[in-house]
């Protein structure tokens, strides 16, 4: 028999108990959920959630950040969302949770997110946001889609952490479905609306002017104030360069740059990133501005780098950026190989080129046939489907992903040894299993009628 732990949450502390209690706790800005969380999703997009406090309720905003330097779709798909909820008074620690038995859980917030896709009708999801603080101090926020969906996925404090977590490994990303224990057969009812919860706790509904509503603007205001000072600008620039170094660990080696040239490139990129973030922050502070509608001037963004590197070297730089996902996949492969089967730098570059070329060829063929392309996971697994169907047939998408995987294996076999191929195929099977899980989850959502 599996044991099921039922926790009662009072002021962010956990106590093991077998009953529910009522808690009227006003969350503070120091609460573990507060602030920004990041995720790399299945469609290769940088998802962001911001959480803040409005009166006695939790509020949140779901959005996506463009990542053109990583080869992500630019602009990203435009779904946004708004969360309203409150501290959970109790929850069941399911044995299938990745952090079971939940001894490191420090916060659980429960509520509803209304998602607004660019096409189609808005829909609501009952969610629990569960913050887990590990012994080393790292915090992970597990977003539990209770209904519809029945899945749980990790979010991280920084996008670097999200990338480093190697999403779409069996033990590293979403759990679909969450097997609920018999003691918790039915998910709880959705949390009350923000206005209802605020009224019950004597707070102010979302959108009403109040001192506490300024918390929603504080992050952008703090960022712009810091950026406006020489010391703050230097600090933000340094942080941006450190982040870029993690994204481009072998940039100098691949482009044959000196340390000074590499630092100059990273400085220009980080400066451009700060300008873009400042523009988005000012837009978010302006009620009449829509971040999704901000134009992207790629030519101006690239001009400074081109002037710094020269035309020929800039082409190499663009090629490096275009192949970042293939580089991540090859880096993953190299990490799984033992000393006897090391993949040389020359072979690694040949494999990166083969993976990228096959992906581009596949996408071009799909476009020529009037088919839509999908790009799954950090490994760059692709699929194509009949664009006249909305939504596409799951069987068609899965079959297409399997066919693309076969084509990629054929290309990889031209470069890799038998043992290296075995590890490469192992990674591919993991990616295909995750595609199947994503499709199954989407089918569950459609079946729910929401």
Short mmCIF file of C-alpha atoms in Angstrom, two decimals:
data_model
loop_
_atom_site.label_atom_id
_atom_site.label_comp_id
_atom_site.label_asym_id
_atom_site.label_seq_id
_atom_site.Cartn_x
_atom_site.Cartn_y
_atom_site.Cartn_z
CA UNK A 1 0.00 0.00 0.00
CA UNK A 2 1.34 3.43 -0.91
CA UNK A 3 1.49 6.02 1.83
CA UNK A 4 -0.06 9.40 1.10
CA UNK A 5 1.09 12.43 3.05
CA UNK A 6 -1.46 15.15 3.66
CA UNK A 7 0.11 18.47 4.56
CA UNK A 8 -1.49 21.49 6.17
CA UNK A 9 0.13 24.78 5.24
CA UNK A 10 0.18 27.64 7.72
CA UNK A 11 2.29 30.70 6.90
CA UNK A 12 4.53 28.70 4.50
CA UNK A 13 5.47 26.14 7.16
CA UNK A 14 4.52 22.49 6.69
CA UNK A 15 3.14 20.24 9.41
CA UNK A 16 2.16 16.62 8.88
CA UNK A 17 -1.51 16.16 9.74
CA UNK A 18 -4.66 14.33 8.74
CA UNK A 19 -7.15 17.19 8.85
CA UNK A 20 -7.77 20.52 7.11
CA UNK A 21 -7.54 23.91 8.76
CA UNK A 22 -8.60 27.37 7.76
CA UNK A 23 -5.79 29.87 7.36
CA UNK A 24 -6.17 33.60 6.79
CA UNK A 25 -2.61 34.40 5.90
CA UNK A 26 -1.63 37.44 3.87
CA UNK A 27 1.30 36.46 1.62
CA UNK A 28 4.30 38.76 1.75
CA UNK A 29 6.76 39.70 -0.95
CA UNK A 30 9.35 37.54 0.82
CA UNK A 31 7.20 34.44 0.20
CA UNK A 32 8.99 31.78 -1.88
CA UNK A 33 6.64 32.04 -4.89
CA UNK A 34 7.12 35.79 -5.33
CA UNK A 35 8.96 37.00 -8.44
CA UNK A 36 9.91 35.53 -11.79
CA UNK A 37 10.04 31.87 -12.91
CA UNK A 38 11.31 30.45 -16.20
CA UNK A 39 10.66 27.36 -18.27
CA UNK A 40 11.75 25.87 -21.60
CA UNK A 41 8.60 24.38 -23.10
CA UNK A 42 7.95 21.64 -25.64
CA UNK A 43 7.56 24.12 -28.50
CA UNK A 44 11.06 25.51 -27.85
CA UNK A 45 9.95 28.74 -26.21
CA UNK A 46 11.06 30.65 -23.13
CA UNK A 47 7.99 30.76 -20.89
CA UNK A 48 7.90 33.22 -18.01
CA UNK A 49 5.60 33.56 -15.01
CA UNK A 50 5.65 36.57 -12.65
CA UNK A 51 3.93 36.31 -9.28
CA UNK A 52 3.07 39.19 -6.96
CA UNK A 53 0.64 40.12 -4.19
CA UNK A 54 -2.55 42.14 -4.57
CA UNK A 55 -4.16 42.73 -1.22
CA UNK A 56 -4.70 39.27 0.27
CA UNK A 57 -4.48 37.35 -3.00
CA UNK A 58 -1.78 36.02 -5.27
CA UNK A 59 -1.69 37.32 -8.83
CA UNK A 60 0.43 36.12 -11.73
CA UNK A 61 1.17 36.81 -15.37
CA UNK A 62 2.13 34.18 -17.95
CA UNK A 63 4.09 35.36 -20.99
CA UNK A 64 6.85 34.33 -23.37
CA UNK A 65 10.21 35.96 -23.97
CA UNK A 66 11.84 35.97 -27.41
CA UNK A 67 15.19 34.17 -27.60
CA UNK A 68 16.43 34.83 -31.16
CA UNK A 69 19.99 34.06 -30.13
CA UNK A 70 18.99 30.47 -29.37
CA UNK A 71 17.17 29.91 -32.65
CA UNK A 72 13.73 29.95 -31.01
CA UNK A 73 10.64 30.94 -33.03
CA UNK A 74 10.74 34.73 -33.19
CA UNK A 75 8.38 36.19 -32.22
CA UNK A 76 7.15 33.36 -29.99
CA UNK A 77 3.59 32.07 -30.15
CA UNK A 78 1.49 34.74 -28.48
CA UNK A 79 -0.45 32.94 -25.74
CA UNK A 80 -0.63 34.94 -22.50
CA UNK A 81 -2.34 34.22 -19.19
CA UNK A 82 -3.47 35.73 -15.90
CA UNK A 83 -3.41 33.85 -12.59
CA UNK A 84 -5.49 34.57 -9.49
CA UNK A 85 -5.38 32.47 -6.34
CA UNK A 86 -4.52 32.18 -2.67
CA UNK A 87 -2.36 30.19 -0.28
CA UNK A 88 -3.52 26.57 -0.24
CA UNK A 89 -4.77 25.46 3.17
CA UNK A 90 -4.02 21.80 2.47
CA UNK A 91 -2.88 19.53 -0.32
CA UNK A 92 -2.18 15.86 -0.92
CA UNK A 93 1.44 14.95 -1.59
CA UNK A 94 0.96 12.42 -4.37
CA UNK A 95 3.51 9.57 -4.53
CA UNK A 96 4.10 10.32 -8.23
CA UNK A 97 5.27 13.89 -7.50
CA UNK A 98 8.99 14.14 -8.40
CA UNK A 99 9.67 15.71 -4.98
CA UNK A 100 7.71 13.10 -2.93
CA UNK A 101 7.45 12.83 0.11
CA UNK A 102 7.32 16.65 0.00
CA UNK A 103 9.54 17.36 3.01
CA UNK A 104 11.19 20.22 1.06
CA UNK A 105 7.96 21.94 -0.01
CA UNK A 106 7.93 25.52 1.32
CA UNK A 107 4.92 27.02 -0.45
CA UNK A 108 1.73 25.95 -2.22
CA UNK A 109 -0.54 28.47 -3.94
CA UNK A 110 -3.79 27.36 -5.57
CA UNK A 111 -5.89 29.17 -8.14
CA UNK A 112 -6.95 29.53 -11.76
CA UNK A 113 -5.05 30.77 -14.80
CA UNK A 114 -7.01 32.07 -17.76
CA UNK A 115 -4.96 31.47 -20.90
CA UNK A 116 -5.57 33.61 -23.98
CA UNK A 117 -4.24 32.04 -27.20
CA UNK A 118 -3.83 34.36 -30.22
CA UNK A 119 -6.36 32.22 -32.09
CA UNK A 120 -9.29 30.50 -30.46
CA UNK A 121 -11.17 31.07 -27.24
CA UNK A 122 -9.63 31.70 -23.80
CA UNK A 123 -9.61 28.72 -21.44
CA UNK A 124 -9.05 28.26 -17.72
CA UNK A 125 -6.85 25.78 -15.87
CA UNK A 126 -7.02 24.98 -12.17
CA UNK A 127 -3.41 25.05 -11.02
CA UNK A 128 -1.27 24.57 -7.93
CA UNK A 129 2.14 26.21 -7.81
CA UNK A 130 4.35 24.20 -5.47
CA UNK A 131 7.74 25.64 -4.47
CA UNK A 132 10.39 23.11 -3.44
CA UNK A 133 13.62 24.26 -1.80
CA UNK A 134 16.39 21.69 -2.01
CA UNK A 135 19.12 21.21 0.58
CA UNK A 136 21.55 23.21 -1.59
CA UNK A 137 19.18 26.19 -1.56
CA UNK A 138 17.96 25.84 -5.16
CA UNK A 139 14.26 26.53 -5.57
CA UNK A 140 12.08 24.83 -8.19
CA UNK A 141 8.45 25.76 -8.74
CA UNK A 142 6.37 22.77 -9.86
CA UNK A 143 3.29 23.90 -11.77
CA UNK A 144 0.56 21.31 -11.31
CA UNK A 145 -2.24 21.46 -13.89
CA UNK A 146 -4.99 19.83 -11.83
CA UNK A 147 -7.79 20.21 -14.34
CA UNK A 148 -7.63 19.95 -17.30
CA UNK A 149 -4.33 18.26 -18.03
CA UNK A 150 -3.31 16.37 -14.86
CA UNK A 151 0.41 17.03 -15.33
CA UNK A 152 3.18 18.67 -13.32
CA UNK A 153 6.18 20.54 -14.78
CA UNK A 154 9.21 22.34 -13.28
CA UNK A 155 9.98 26.07 -13.48
CA UNK A 156 13.24 27.72 -12.44
CA UNK A 157 14.40 31.05 -11.06
CA UNK A 158 16.60 31.70 -14.10
CA UNK A 159 16.43 30.58 -17.71
CA UNK A 160 19.99 29.32 -17.38
CA UNK A 161 18.75 26.85 -14.78
CA UNK A 162 15.92 25.81 -17.10
CA UNK A 163 18.38 25.14 -19.93
CA UNK A 164 20.81 23.34 -17.62
CA UNK A 165 18.03 21.07 -16.35
CA UNK A 166 18.03 19.30 -19.75
CA UNK A 167 14.25 19.25 -20.31
CA UNK A 168 12.60 16.24 -21.93
CA UNK A 169 14.57 13.61 -20.06
CA UNK A 170 12.36 11.01 -18.32
CA UNK A 171 13.40 12.14 -14.84
CA UNK A 172 13.81 15.81 -15.62
CA UNK A 173 10.64 17.44 -16.83
CA UNK A 174 6.86 16.98 -16.90
CA UNK A 175 5.15 14.04 -15.24
CA UNK A 176 2.12 13.04 -17.34
CA UNK A 177 -0.26 11.96 -15.95
CA UNK A 178 -0.06 12.47 -12.19
CA UNK A 179 -1.45 9.31 -10.64
CA UNK A 180 -3.78 10.51 -7.89
CA UNK A 181 -4.09 8.47 -4.72
CA UNK A 182 -7.38 6.93 -3.66
CA UNK A 183 -7.62 9.39 -0.81
CA UNK A 184 -7.71 12.21 -3.35
CA UNK A 185 -9.79 10.81 -6.23
CA UNK A 186 -11.39 14.13 -7.22
CA UNK A 187 -9.49 17.35 -7.80
CA UNK A 188 -10.70 20.28 -5.74
CA UNK A 189 -13.02 22.88 -7.19
CA UNK A 190 -11.42 25.90 -8.88
CA UNK A 191 -10.42 28.73 -6.59
CA UNK A 192 -12.75 31.69 -6.38
CA UNK A 193 -12.24 34.67 -8.64
CA UNK A 194 -9.78 37.35 -7.59
CA UNK A 195 -12.60 39.70 -6.66
CA UNK A 196 -14.31 37.06 -4.49
CA UNK A 197 -11.13 36.02 -2.71
CA UNK A 198 -10.13 39.64 -2.14
CA UNK A 199 -13.55 40.48 -0.72
CA UNK A 200 -13.42 37.49 1.63
CA UNK A 201 -10.03 38.59 2.96
CA UNK A 202 -10.77 42.31 3.00
CA UNK A 203 -8.45 42.96 0.07
CA UNK A 204 -8.76 44.89 -3.17
CA UNK A 205 -9.82 43.15 -6.40
CA UNK A 206 -7.31 43.00 -9.23
CA UNK A 207 -7.28 46.09 -11.38
CA UNK A 208 -8.48 48.43 -8.61
CA UNK A 209 -6.10 51.21 -7.55
CA UNK A 210 -4.40 50.51 -4.23
CA UNK A 211 -1.01 50.70 -2.61
CA UNK A 212 -0.57 46.94 -2.89
CA UNK A 213 -1.33 46.93 -6.61
CA UNK A 214 2.00 48.72 -7.15
CA UNK A 215 3.70 45.38 -6.44
CA UNK A 216 2.78 44.34 -9.98
CA UNK A 217 4.89 47.21 -11.33
CA UNK A 218 7.75 47.08 -8.86
CA UNK A 219 9.98 44.67 -10.76
CA UNK A 220 9.98 46.75 -13.95
CA UNK A 221 10.38 49.99 -11.99
CA UNK A 222 13.33 48.59 -10.03
CA UNK A 223 14.96 47.34 -13.22
CA UNK A 224 14.62 50.70 -15.00
CA UNK A 225 15.87 52.60 -11.94
CA UNK A 226 18.91 50.32 -11.69
CA UNK A 227 19.59 50.62 -15.41
CA UNK A 228 19.51 54.44 -15.18
CA UNK A 229 22.57 54.61 -12.90
CA UNK A 230 26.15 53.96 -14.12
CA UNK A 231 26.75 51.45 -11.34
CA UNK A 232 23.46 49.66 -11.96
CA UNK A 233 24.02 49.56 -15.70
CA UNK A 234 27.46 48.04 -15.18
CA UNK A 235 26.02 45.43 -12.82
CA UNK A 236 23.26 44.44 -15.24
CA UNK A 237 25.72 44.33 -18.14
CA UNK A 238 28.05 42.04 -16.18
CA UNK A 239 25.17 39.72 -15.29
CA UNK A 240 24.04 39.65 -18.91
CA UNK A 241 27.50 38.72 -20.14
CA UNK A 242 27.75 35.90 -17.61
CA UNK A 243 24.44 34.53 -18.85
CA UNK A 244 25.57 34.73 -22.48
CA UNK A 245 28.80 32.88 -21.66
CA UNK A 246 26.67 29.99 -20.42
CA UNK A 247 24.64 30.05 -23.64
CA UNK A 248 27.78 30.31 -25.83
CA UNK A 249 30.36 28.20 -23.93
CA UNK A 250 32.52 27.49 -26.99
CA UNK A 251 31.93 30.70 -28.99
CA UNK A 252 35.57 31.83 -28.98
CA UNK A 253 36.78 28.37 -29.94
CA UNK A 254 34.36 27.93 -32.83
CA UNK A 255 34.84 31.42 -34.28
CA UNK A 256 38.59 31.58 -33.51
CA UNK A 257 38.17 34.75 -31.46
CA UNK A 258 40.64 36.22 -29.02
CA UNK A 259 39.51 36.67 -25.43
CA UNK A 260 39.17 40.40 -26.10
CA UNK A 261 37.04 39.84 -29.21
CA UNK A 262 34.80 37.40 -27.37
CA UNK A 263 34.31 39.90 -24.55
CA UNK A 264 33.40 42.62 -27.06
CA UNK A 265 30.82 40.41 -28.76
CA UNK A 266 29.24 39.46 -25.45
CA UNK A 267 29.20 43.11 -24.36
CA UNK A 268 27.36 44.16 -27.51
CA UNK A 269 24.86 41.31 -27.17
CA UNK A 270 24.28 42.01 -23.48
CA UNK A 271 23.80 45.72 -24.15
CA UNK A 272 21.22 44.96 -26.82
CA UNK A 273 19.43 42.60 -24.44
CA UNK A 274 19.26 45.35 -21.81
CA UNK A 275 17.81 47.77 -24.34
CA UNK A 276 15.17 45.24 -25.36
CA UNK A 277 14.25 44.46 -21.76
CA UNK A 278 14.02 48.18 -20.95
CA UNK A 279 11.69 48.68 -23.89
CA UNK A 280 9.47 45.83 -22.72
CA UNK A 281 9.53 47.11 -19.13
CA UNK A 282 8.43 50.59 -20.20
CA UNK A 283 5.69 49.03 -22.29
CA UNK A 284 4.43 46.94 -19.38
CA UNK A 285 4.28 50.08 -17.24
CA UNK A 286 2.20 51.84 -19.91
CA UNK A 287 -1.47 50.73 -19.81
CA UNK A 288 -1.86 51.65 -23.49
CA UNK A 289 1.08 49.48 -24.64
CA UNK A 290 0.98 45.80 -25.61
CA UNK A 291 4.29 43.95 -25.29
CA UNK A 292 3.24 41.39 -27.90
CA UNK A 293 2.82 44.15 -30.49
CA UNK A 294 6.31 45.63 -30.06
CA UNK A 295 8.18 45.46 -33.39
CA UNK A 296 11.46 43.57 -33.61
CA UNK A 297 14.20 45.31 -35.63
CA UNK A 298 16.65 42.47 -36.27
CA UNK A 299 18.74 44.50 -38.73
CA UNK A 300 19.54 47.17 -36.15
CA UNK A 301 20.26 44.52 -33.53
CA UNK A 302 22.73 42.76 -35.81
CA UNK A 303 24.46 45.88 -37.12
CA UNK A 304 26.80 46.39 -34.17
CA UNK A 305 27.91 42.74 -34.17
CA UNK A 306 28.49 42.82 -37.93
CA UNK A 307 30.61 45.95 -37.63
CA UNK A 308 32.62 44.34 -34.86
CA UNK A 309 33.25 40.97 -36.54
CA UNK A 310 33.22 41.82 -40.22
CA UNK A 311 30.97 40.23 -42.85
CA UNK A 312 32.70 36.83 -43.09
CA UNK A 313 33.05 36.28 -39.35
CA UNK A 314 29.50 37.53 -38.80
CA UNK A 315 28.22 34.78 -41.11
CA UNK A 316 30.04 32.25 -38.91
CA UNK A 317 28.48 33.86 -35.83
CA UNK A 318 24.99 33.57 -37.29
CA UNK A 319 25.65 29.95 -38.18
CA UNK A 320 26.78 29.31 -34.61
CA UNK A 321 23.54 30.80 -33.26
CA UNK A 322 21.41 28.85 -35.74
CA UNK A 323 22.92 25.57 -34.56
CA UNK A 324 22.69 26.18 -30.80
CA UNK A 325 20.03 23.53 -30.30
CA UNK A 326 21.99 20.96 -32.25
CA UNK A 327 25.01 21.89 -30.12
CA UNK A 328 22.96 21.26 -26.99
CA UNK A 329 21.98 17.85 -28.30
CA UNK A 330 25.56 16.94 -29.21
CA UNK A 331 26.74 18.23 -25.83
CA UNK A 332 24.19 15.92 -24.21
CA UNK A 333 25.49 13.00 -26.28
CA UNK A 334 29.09 13.70 -25.33
CA UNK A 335 28.16 13.80 -21.64
CA UNK A 336 26.79 10.24 -21.90
CA UNK A 337 29.83 8.73 -23.62
CA UNK A 338 32.55 7.06 -21.57
CA UNK A 339 36.29 7.60 -22.02
CA UNK A 340 36.58 4.77 -24.54
CA UNK A 341 34.00 6.33 -26.84
CA UNK A 342 34.83 10.05 -26.72
CA UNK A 343 33.43 12.09 -29.61
CA UNK A 344 36.18 14.26 -31.09
CA UNK A 345 35.66 17.96 -31.78
CA UNK A 346 35.87 17.31 -35.52
CA UNK A 347 33.22 14.59 -35.38
CA UNK A 348 31.06 16.72 -33.08
CA UNK A 349 31.05 19.59 -35.60
CA UNK A 350 30.24 17.16 -38.42
CA UNK A 351 27.30 15.80 -36.42
CA UNK A 352 26.03 19.29 -35.58
CA UNK A 353 26.12 20.20 -39.27
CA UNK A 354 24.30 16.99 -40.26
CA UNK A 355 21.55 17.48 -37.66
CA UNK A 356 21.00 21.09 -38.67
CA UNK A 357 20.98 20.35 -42.40
CA UNK A 358 18.49 17.50 -42.01
CA UNK A 359 16.18 19.70 -39.96
CA UNK A 360 16.28 22.48 -42.54
CA UNK A 361 15.70 20.00 -45.38
CA UNK A 362 12.75 18.45 -43.58
CA UNK A 363 11.16 21.86 -42.90
CA UNK A 364 11.64 22.91 -46.54
CA UNK A 365 10.04 19.71 -47.81
CA UNK A 366 7.07 20.18 -45.49
CA UNK A 367 6.60 23.76 -46.66
CA UNK A 368 6.77 22.72 -50.31
CA UNK A 369 3.96 20.22 -49.69
CA UNK A 370 1.82 22.81 -47.90
CA UNK A 371 2.31 21.13 -44.52
CA UNK A 372 2.86 22.80 -41.16
CA UNK A 373 6.01 22.11 -39.15
CA UNK A 374 6.36 21.50 -35.43
CA UNK A 375 9.59 21.56 -33.44
CA UNK A 376 9.65 19.51 -30.25
CA UNK A 377 12.07 19.63 -27.33
CA UNK A 378 15.61 20.86 -26.88
CA UNK A 379 16.91 18.15 -29.20
CA UNK A 380 15.25 19.69 -32.22
CA UNK A 381 12.89 16.80 -32.97
CA UNK A 382 10.56 17.86 -35.78
CA UNK A 383 7.19 16.82 -37.16
CA UNK A 384 4.90 17.95 -39.98
CA UNK A 385 1.14 17.74 -40.43
CA UNK A 386 -1.72 18.68 -42.71
CA UNK A 387 -2.26 22.38 -42.06
CA UNK A 388 -5.94 22.21 -42.98
CA UNK A 389 -6.75 20.30 -39.79
CA UNK A 390 -7.06 22.18 -36.51
CA UNK A 391 -6.02 20.53 -34.29
CA UNK A 392 -3.83 18.11 -36.27
CA UNK A 393 -4.27 14.37 -35.91
CA UNK A 394 -2.08 13.12 -33.05
CA UNK A 395 -1.26 9.92 -34.92
CA UNK A 396 -0.09 11.96 -37.91
CA UNK A 397 2.17 14.15 -35.77
CA UNK A 398 3.69 11.19 -33.92
CA UNK A 399 4.26 9.23 -37.13
CA UNK A 400 5.92 12.27 -38.68
CA UNK A 401 8.18 12.76 -35.65
CA UNK A 402 9.21 9.10 -35.84
CA UNK A 403 10.01 9.48 -39.54
CA UNK A 404 12.12 12.56 -38.86
CA UNK A 405 13.94 10.70 -36.08
CA UNK A 406 14.73 7.90 -38.54
CA UNK A 407 16.15 10.39 -41.05
CA UNK A 408 18.29 12.00 -38.37
CA UNK A 409 19.57 8.60 -37.24
CA UNK A 410 20.61 7.82 -40.80
CA UNK A 411 22.60 11.05 -40.95
CA UNK A 412 24.14 10.50 -37.53
CA UNK A 413 25.22 6.97 -38.51
CA UNK A 414 27.49 8.52 -41.15
CA UNK A 415 29.49 10.17 -38.36
CA UNK A 416 29.19 8.07 -35.19
CA UNK A 417 30.58 4.71 -34.13
CA UNK A 418 28.26 1.86 -33.11
CA UNK A 419 28.51 2.66 -29.37
CA UNK A 420 28.07 6.38 -29.98
CA UNK A 421 25.00 5.60 -32.09
CA UNK A 422 23.55 3.51 -29.28
CA UNK A 423 23.67 6.52 -26.95
CA UNK A 424 22.33 8.82 -29.66
CA UNK A 425 19.36 6.51 -30.26
CA UNK A 426 18.76 6.39 -26.50
CA UNK A 427 18.37 10.18 -26.45
CA UNK A 428 16.04 10.05 -29.45
CA UNK A 429 13.80 7.45 -27.84
CA UNK A 430 13.50 9.67 -24.78
CA UNK A 431 12.51 12.60 -27.00
CA UNK A 432 9.90 10.52 -28.85
CA UNK A 433 8.45 9.33 -25.55
CA UNK A 434 8.02 12.96 -24.50
CA UNK A 435 6.35 13.84 -27.82
CA UNK A 436 3.89 11.01 -27.18
CA UNK A 437 3.26 12.34 -23.65
CA UNK A 438 2.66 15.88 -24.93
CA UNK A 439 0.20 14.64 -27.56
CA UNK A 440 -1.63 12.54 -24.98
CA UNK A 441 -1.88 15.52 -22.66
CA UNK A 442 -3.25 17.71 -25.45
CA UNK A 443 -5.84 15.04 -26.23
CA UNK A 444 -6.89 15.10 -22.57
CA UNK A 445 -7.37 18.85 -22.72
CA UNK A 446 -9.50 18.60 -25.85
CA UNK A 447 -11.57 15.79 -24.35
CA UNK A 448 -12.27 17.96 -21.30
CA UNK A 449 -14.16 20.37 -23.54
CA UNK A 450 -12.32 23.40 -22.18
#
